[in-house]
mmCIF file of C-alpha atoms in Angstrom:
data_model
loop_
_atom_site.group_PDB
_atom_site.id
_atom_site.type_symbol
_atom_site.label_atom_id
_atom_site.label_comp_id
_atom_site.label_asym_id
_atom_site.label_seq_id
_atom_site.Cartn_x
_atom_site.Cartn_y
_atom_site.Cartn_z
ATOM 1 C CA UNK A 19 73.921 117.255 31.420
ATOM 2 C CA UNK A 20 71.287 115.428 33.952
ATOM 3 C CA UNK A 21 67.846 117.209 33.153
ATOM 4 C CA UNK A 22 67.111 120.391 36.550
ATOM 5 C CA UNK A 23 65.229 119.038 39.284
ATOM 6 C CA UNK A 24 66.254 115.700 39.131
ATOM 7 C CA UNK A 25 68.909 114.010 41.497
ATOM 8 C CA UNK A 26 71.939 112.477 40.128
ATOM 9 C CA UNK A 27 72.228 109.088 41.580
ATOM 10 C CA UNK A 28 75.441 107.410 41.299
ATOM 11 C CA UNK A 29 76.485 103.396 41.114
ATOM 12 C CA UNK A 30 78.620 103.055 44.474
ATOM 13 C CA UNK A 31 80.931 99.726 45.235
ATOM 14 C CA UNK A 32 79.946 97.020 46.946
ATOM 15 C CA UNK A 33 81.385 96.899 50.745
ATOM 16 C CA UNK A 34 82.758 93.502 50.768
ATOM 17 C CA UNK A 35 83.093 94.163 54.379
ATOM 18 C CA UNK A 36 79.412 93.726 55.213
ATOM 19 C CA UNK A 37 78.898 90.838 52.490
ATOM 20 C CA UNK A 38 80.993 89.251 54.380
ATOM 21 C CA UNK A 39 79.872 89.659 57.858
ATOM 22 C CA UNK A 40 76.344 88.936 56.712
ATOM 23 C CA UNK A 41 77.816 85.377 55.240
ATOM 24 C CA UNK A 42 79.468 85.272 59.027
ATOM 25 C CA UNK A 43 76.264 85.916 60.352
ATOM 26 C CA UNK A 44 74.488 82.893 58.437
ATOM 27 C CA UNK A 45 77.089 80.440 58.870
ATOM 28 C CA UNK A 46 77.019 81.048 63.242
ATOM 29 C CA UNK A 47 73.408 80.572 62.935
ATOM 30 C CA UNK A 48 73.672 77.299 60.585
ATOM 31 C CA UNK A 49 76.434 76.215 63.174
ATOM 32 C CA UNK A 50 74.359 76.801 66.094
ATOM 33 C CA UNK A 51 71.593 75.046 65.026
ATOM 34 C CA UNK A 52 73.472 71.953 64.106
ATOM 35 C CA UNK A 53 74.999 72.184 67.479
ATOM 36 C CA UNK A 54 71.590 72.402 68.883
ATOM 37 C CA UNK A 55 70.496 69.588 67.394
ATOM 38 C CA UNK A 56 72.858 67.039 67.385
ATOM 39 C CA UNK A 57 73.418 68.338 71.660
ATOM 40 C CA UNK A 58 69.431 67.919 72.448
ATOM 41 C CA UNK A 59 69.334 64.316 72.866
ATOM 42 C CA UNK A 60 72.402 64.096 74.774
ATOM 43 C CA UNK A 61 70.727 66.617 76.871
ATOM 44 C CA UNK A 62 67.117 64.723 77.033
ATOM 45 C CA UNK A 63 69.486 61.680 78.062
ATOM 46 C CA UNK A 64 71.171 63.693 80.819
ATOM 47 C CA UNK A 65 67.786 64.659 82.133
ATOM 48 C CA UNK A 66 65.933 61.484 81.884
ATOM 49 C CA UNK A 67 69.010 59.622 83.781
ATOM 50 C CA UNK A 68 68.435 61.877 86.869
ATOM 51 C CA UNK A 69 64.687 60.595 87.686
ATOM 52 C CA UNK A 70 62.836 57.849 88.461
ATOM 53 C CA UNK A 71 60.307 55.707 87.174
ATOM 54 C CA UNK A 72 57.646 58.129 88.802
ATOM 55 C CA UNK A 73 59.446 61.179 87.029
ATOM 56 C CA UNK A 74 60.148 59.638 83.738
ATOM 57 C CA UNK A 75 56.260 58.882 83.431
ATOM 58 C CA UNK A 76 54.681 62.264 84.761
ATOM 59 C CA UNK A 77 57.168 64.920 84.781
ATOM 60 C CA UNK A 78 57.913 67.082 81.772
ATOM 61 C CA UNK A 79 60.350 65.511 79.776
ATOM 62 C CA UNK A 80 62.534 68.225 79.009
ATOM 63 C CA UNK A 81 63.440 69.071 82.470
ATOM 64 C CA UNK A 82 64.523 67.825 86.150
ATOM 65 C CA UNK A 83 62.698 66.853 89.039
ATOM 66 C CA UNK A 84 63.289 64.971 91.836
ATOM 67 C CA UNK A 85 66.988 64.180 91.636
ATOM 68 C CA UNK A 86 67.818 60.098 91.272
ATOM 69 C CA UNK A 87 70.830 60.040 89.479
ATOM 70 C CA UNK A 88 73.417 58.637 92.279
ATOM 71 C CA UNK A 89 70.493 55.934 92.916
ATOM 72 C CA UNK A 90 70.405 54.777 89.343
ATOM 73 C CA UNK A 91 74.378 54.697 89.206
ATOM 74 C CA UNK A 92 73.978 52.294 92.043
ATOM 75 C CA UNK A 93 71.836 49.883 90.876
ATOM 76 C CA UNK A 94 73.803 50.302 87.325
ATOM 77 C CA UNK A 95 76.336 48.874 88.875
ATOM 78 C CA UNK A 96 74.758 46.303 91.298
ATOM 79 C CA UNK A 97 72.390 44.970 88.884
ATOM 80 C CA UNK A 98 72.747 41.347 87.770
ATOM 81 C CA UNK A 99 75.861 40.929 89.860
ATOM 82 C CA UNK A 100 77.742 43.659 88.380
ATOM 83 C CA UNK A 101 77.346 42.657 84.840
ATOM 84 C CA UNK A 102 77.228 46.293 83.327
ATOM 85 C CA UNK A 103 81.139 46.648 84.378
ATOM 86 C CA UNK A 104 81.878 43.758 82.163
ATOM 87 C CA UNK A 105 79.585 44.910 79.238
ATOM 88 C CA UNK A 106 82.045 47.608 79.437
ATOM 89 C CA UNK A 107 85.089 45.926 79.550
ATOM 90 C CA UNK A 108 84.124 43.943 76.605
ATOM 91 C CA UNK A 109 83.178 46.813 75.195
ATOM 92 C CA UNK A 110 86.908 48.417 75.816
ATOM 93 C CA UNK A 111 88.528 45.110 74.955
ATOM 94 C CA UNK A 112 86.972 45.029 71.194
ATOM 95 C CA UNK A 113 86.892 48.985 70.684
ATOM 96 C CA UNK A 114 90.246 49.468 72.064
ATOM 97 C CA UNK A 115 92.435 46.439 71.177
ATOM 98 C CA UNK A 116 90.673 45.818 67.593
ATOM 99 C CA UNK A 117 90.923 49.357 66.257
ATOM 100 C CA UNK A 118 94.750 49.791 67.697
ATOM 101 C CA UNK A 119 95.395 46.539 65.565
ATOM 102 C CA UNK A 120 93.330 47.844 62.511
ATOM 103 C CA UNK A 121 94.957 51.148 62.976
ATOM 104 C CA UNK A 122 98.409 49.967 62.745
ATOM 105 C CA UNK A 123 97.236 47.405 59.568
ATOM 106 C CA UNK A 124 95.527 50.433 57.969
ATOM 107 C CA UNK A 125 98.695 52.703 58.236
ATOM 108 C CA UNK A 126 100.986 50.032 56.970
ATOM 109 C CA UNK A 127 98.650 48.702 53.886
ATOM 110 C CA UNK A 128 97.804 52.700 53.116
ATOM 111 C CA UNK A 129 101.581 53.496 53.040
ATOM 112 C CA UNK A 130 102.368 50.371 50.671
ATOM 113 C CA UNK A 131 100.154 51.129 48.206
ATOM 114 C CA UNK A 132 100.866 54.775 48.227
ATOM 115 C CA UNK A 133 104.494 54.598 48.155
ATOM 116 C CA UNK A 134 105.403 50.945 46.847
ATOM 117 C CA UNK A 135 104.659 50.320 42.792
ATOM 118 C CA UNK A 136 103.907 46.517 42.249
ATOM 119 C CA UNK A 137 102.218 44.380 39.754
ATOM 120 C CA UNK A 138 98.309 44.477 40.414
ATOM 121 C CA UNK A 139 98.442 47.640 42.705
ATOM 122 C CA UNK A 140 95.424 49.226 41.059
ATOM 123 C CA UNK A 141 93.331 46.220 40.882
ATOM 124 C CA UNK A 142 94.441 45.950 45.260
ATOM 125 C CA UNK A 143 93.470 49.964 45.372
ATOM 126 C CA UNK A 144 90.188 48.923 42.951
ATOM 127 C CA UNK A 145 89.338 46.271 45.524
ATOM 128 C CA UNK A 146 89.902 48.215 48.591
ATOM 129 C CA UNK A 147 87.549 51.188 47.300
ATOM 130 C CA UNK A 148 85.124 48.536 46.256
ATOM 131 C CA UNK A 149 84.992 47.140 49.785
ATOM 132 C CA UNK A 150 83.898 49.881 52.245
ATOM 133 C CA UNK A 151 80.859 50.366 49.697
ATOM 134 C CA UNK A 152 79.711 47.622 51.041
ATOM 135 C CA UNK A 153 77.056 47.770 53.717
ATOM 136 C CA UNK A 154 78.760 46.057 56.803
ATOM 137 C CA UNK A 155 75.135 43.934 57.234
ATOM 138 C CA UNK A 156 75.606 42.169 54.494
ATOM 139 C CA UNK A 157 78.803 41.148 55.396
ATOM 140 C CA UNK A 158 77.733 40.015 59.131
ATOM 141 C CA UNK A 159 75.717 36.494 57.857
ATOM 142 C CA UNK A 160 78.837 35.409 55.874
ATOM 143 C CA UNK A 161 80.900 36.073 58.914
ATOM 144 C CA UNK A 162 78.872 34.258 61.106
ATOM 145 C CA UNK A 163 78.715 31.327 58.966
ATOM 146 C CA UNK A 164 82.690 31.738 58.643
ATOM 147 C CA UNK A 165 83.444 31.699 62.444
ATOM 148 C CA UNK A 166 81.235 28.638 63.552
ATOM 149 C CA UNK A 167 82.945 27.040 60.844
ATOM 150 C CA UNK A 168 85.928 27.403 62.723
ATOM 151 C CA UNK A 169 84.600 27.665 66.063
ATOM 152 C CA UNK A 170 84.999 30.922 67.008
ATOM 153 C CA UNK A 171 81.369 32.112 67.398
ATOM 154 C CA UNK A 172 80.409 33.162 71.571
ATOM 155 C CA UNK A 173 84.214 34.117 71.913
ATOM 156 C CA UNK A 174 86.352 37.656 71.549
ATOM 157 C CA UNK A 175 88.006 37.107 68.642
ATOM 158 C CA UNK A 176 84.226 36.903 66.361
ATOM 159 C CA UNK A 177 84.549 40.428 66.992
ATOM 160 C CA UNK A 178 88.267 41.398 67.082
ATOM 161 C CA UNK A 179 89.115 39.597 63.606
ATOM 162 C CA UNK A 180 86.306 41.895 61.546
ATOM 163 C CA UNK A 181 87.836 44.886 63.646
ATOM 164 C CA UNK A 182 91.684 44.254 62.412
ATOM 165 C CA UNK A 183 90.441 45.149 58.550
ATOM 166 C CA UNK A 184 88.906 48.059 57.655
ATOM 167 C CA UNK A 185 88.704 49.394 53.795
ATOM 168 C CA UNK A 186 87.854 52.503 54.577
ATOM 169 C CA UNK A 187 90.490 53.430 57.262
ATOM 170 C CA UNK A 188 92.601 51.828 54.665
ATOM 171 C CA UNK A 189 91.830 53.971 51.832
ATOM 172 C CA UNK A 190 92.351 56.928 54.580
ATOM 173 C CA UNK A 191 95.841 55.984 55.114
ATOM 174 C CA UNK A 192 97.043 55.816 51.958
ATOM 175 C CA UNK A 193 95.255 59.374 51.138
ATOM 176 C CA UNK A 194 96.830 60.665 53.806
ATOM 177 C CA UNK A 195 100.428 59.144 53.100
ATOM 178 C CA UNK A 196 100.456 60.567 49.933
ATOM 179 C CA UNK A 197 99.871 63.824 51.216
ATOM 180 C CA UNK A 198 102.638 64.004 53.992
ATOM 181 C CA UNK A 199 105.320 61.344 53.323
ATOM 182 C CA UNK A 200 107.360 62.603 50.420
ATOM 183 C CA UNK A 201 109.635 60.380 48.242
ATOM 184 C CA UNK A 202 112.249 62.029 48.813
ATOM 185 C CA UNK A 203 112.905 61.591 52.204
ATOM 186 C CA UNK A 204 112.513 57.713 52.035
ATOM 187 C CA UNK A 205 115.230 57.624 49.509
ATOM 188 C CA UNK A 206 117.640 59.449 51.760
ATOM 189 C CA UNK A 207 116.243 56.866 54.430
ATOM 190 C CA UNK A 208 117.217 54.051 52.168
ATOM 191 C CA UNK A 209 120.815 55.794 50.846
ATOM 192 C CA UNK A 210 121.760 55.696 54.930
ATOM 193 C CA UNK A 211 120.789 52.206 54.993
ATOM 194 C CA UNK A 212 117.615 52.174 56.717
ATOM 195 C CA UNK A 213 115.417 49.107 56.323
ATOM 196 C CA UNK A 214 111.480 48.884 55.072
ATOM 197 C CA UNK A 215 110.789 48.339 58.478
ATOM 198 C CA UNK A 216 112.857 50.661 60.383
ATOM 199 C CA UNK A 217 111.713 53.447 57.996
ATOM 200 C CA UNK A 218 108.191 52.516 58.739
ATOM 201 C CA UNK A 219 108.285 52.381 62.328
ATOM 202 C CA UNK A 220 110.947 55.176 62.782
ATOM 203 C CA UNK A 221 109.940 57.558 60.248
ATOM 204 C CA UNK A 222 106.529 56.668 58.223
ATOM 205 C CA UNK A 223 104.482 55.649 61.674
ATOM 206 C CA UNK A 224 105.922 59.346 63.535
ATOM 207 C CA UNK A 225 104.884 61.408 60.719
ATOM 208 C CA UNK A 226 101.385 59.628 60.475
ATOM 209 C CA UNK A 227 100.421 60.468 63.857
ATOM 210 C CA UNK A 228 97.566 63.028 63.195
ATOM 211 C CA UNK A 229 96.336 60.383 60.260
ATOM 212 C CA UNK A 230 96.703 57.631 62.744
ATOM 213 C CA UNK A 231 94.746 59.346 65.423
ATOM 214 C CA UNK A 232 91.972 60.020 63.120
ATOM 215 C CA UNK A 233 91.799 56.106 61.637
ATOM 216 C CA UNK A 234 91.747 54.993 65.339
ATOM 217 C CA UNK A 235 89.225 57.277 66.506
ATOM 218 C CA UNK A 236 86.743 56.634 63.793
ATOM 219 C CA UNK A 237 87.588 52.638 64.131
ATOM 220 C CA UNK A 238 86.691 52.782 67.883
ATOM 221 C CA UNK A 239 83.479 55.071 67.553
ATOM 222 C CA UNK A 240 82.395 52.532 64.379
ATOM 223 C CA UNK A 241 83.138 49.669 66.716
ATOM 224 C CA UNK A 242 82.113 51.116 70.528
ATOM 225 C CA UNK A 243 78.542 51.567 68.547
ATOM 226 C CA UNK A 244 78.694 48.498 66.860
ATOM 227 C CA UNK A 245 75.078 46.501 67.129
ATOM 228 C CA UNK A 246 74.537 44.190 64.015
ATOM 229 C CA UNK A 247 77.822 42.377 64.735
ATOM 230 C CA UNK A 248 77.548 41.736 67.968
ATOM 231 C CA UNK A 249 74.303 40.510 68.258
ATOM 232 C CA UNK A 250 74.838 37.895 65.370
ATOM 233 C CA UNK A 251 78.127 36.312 66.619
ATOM 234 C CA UNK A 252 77.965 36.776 70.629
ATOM 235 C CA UNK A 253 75.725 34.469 72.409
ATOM 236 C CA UNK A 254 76.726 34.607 76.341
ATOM 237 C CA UNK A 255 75.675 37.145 78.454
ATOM 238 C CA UNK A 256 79.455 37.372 79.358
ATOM 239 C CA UNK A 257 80.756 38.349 76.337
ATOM 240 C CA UNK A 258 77.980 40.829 75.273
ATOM 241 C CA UNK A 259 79.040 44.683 74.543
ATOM 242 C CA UNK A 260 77.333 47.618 76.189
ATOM 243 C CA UNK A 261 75.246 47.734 73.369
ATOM 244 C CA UNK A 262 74.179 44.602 73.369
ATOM 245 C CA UNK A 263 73.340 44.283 76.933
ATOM 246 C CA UNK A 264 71.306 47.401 77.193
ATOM 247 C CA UNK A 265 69.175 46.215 74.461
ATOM 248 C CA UNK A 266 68.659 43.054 76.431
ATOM 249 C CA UNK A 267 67.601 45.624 79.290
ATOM 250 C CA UNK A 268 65.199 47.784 77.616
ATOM 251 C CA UNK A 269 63.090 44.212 76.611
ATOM 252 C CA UNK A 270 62.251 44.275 80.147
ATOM 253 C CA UNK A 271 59.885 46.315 82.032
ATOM 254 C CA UNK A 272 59.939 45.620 86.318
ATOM 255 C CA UNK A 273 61.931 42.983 87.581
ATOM 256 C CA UNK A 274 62.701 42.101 90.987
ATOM 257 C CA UNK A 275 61.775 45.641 91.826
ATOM 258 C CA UNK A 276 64.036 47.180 89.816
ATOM 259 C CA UNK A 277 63.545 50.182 86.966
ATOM 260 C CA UNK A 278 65.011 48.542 83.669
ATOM 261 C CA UNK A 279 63.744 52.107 81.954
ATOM 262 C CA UNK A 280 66.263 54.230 84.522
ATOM 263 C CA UNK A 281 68.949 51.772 84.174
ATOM 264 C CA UNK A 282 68.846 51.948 80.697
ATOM 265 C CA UNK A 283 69.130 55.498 80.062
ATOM 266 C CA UNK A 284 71.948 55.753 82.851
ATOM 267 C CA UNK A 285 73.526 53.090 81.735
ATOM 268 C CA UNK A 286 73.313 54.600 78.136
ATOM 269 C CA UNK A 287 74.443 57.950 79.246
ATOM 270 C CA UNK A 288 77.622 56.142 81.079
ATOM 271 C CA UNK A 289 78.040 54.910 77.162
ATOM 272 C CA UNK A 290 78.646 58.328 75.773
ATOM 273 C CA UNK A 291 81.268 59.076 78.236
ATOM 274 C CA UNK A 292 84.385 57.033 76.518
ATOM 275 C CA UNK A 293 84.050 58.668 73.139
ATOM 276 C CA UNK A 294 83.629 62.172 74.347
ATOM 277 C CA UNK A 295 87.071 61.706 76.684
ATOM 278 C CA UNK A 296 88.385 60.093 73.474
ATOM 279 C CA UNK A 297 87.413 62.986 71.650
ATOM 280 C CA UNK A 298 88.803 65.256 73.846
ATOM 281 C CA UNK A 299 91.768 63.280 74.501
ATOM 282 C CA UNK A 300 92.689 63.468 70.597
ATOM 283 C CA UNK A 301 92.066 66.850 69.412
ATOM 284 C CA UNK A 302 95.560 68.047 70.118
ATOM 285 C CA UNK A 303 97.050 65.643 67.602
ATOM 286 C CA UNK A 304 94.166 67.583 64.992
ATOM 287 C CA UNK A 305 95.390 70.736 66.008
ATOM 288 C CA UNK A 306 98.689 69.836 65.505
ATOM 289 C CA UNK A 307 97.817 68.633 62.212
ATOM 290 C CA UNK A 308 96.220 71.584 60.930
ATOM 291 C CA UNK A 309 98.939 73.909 62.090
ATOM 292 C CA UNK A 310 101.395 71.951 60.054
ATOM 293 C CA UNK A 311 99.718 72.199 57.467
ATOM 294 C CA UNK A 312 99.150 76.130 57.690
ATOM 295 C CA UNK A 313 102.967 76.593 57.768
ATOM 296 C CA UNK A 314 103.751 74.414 54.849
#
């Protein structure tokens, strides 16, 4: 019996209900402050590409004033003879047709060594893994040296050839074979008399499309942003990627009575614009991915 006068207070449950909407709570403010700060410079970009050289130097930074933007597309475009539009068709050339290549290298080496057994597999694997911990600077000198060996320094393929193999998309694509191509349905391929390649083209390739799409992706974001490279092996203006060129911009202050500043952070805004359509353009196949893998 509790002692008179005193209140009986008893242990009660926690509501799981509100611990979780309180972790709900601190994960949307986490998220929206990550979103906040990886979005600000892309909005401090969008701003400063819609004034002049006046308004870059004494308005407030964080916000518009007179509006410029159509002007500096202009001379983005007109500048140098049109040069930008070839930065970015170089740019395209190496980002597109070198990860498509190294996509379709990465899927077929990752599905070998996930689904093939062979002497020295683990020592290929070892190597691989070994690889992509390998800062990519280090690699660029050797390269160089490598290529005006064999003459092929100042031309495309200096930077297509390094784009074709990738460990790490490598290691991705056999990670992701072994999760979503199952033995047994390559035997039943081979029983019907399917070849290697016809199974890998017909079967392996359509069932690696959300792995695929991710490999490419991060291969053309790694080589769209690309600097190191590019400056080491590429010597003409011609041949330069977007990068590249507006770096060799922003060295320059006023010339010919032209911004450089507002040309470079148009022309570096224009830069952003592939990989978000890319992005866009390639979240179904993640979707489509995910929801697979819910109904399995």
């Amino acid at each position: 019996m509790p002692p008179r006068g005193r209140a009986v207070r008893r242990l009660t449950r926690p509501d799981p209900a509100g611990r979780s909407r309180g972790g709900q709570r601190f994960l949307l403010v986490g998220l929206v402050l990550a979103s906040a700060y990886s979005l600000f410079p892309v909005y401090w970009l969008l701003v400063a590409a819609t004034k002049d050289r006046v308004g870059l130097y004494q308005s407030n930074g964080l916000w518009f004033s007179d509006f410029h933007l159509w002007d500096n597309l202009h001379q983005v475009f007109t500048y140098e003879d049109g040069i930008f539009l070839r930065w970015t068709a170089n740019s395209f050339l190496y980002a597109g047709v070198g990860s498509l290549g190294g996509t379709l290298i990465a899927l077929a080496t990752g599905y070998g060594l996930a689904r093939f057994d062979f002497p020295g597999r683990g020592a290929v694997f070892a190597a691989v893994v070994g690889s992509f911990l390998i800062p990519i600077a280090l690699l660029t000198l050797p390269l160089y040296l490598l290529f005006s060996a064999i003459g092929l320094v100042d031309t495309p393929w200096a930077m297509l050839i390094p784009c074709l193999i990738n460990p790490f998309s490598v290691y991705l694509a056999k990670v992701y074979t072994e999760a979503t191509i199952p033995f047994e349905l390559l035997e039943a391929a081979r029983i019907d008399g399917a070849g290697e390649l016809r199974i890998f083209f017909s079967i392996v390739l359509r069932m690696m499309t959300t792995g695929g799409a991710t490999v490419f992706l991060l291969a053309f974001v790694n080589t769209w942003n690309a600097f190191f490279l590019p400056l080491t092996v590429l010597r003409g203006e011609e041949n330069w990627t977007l990068n590249l060129g507006l770096y060799n911009w922003s060295g320059k202050r006023l010339e010919s009575g032209v911004d450089v500043t507002s040309l470079v952070l148009t022309g570096a805004l224009l830069s952003i614009v592939p990989m978000a359509i890319m992005m866009v353009a390639m979240r179904r196949y993640w979707r489509t991915g995910v929801t697979l893998g819910a109904l399995k």
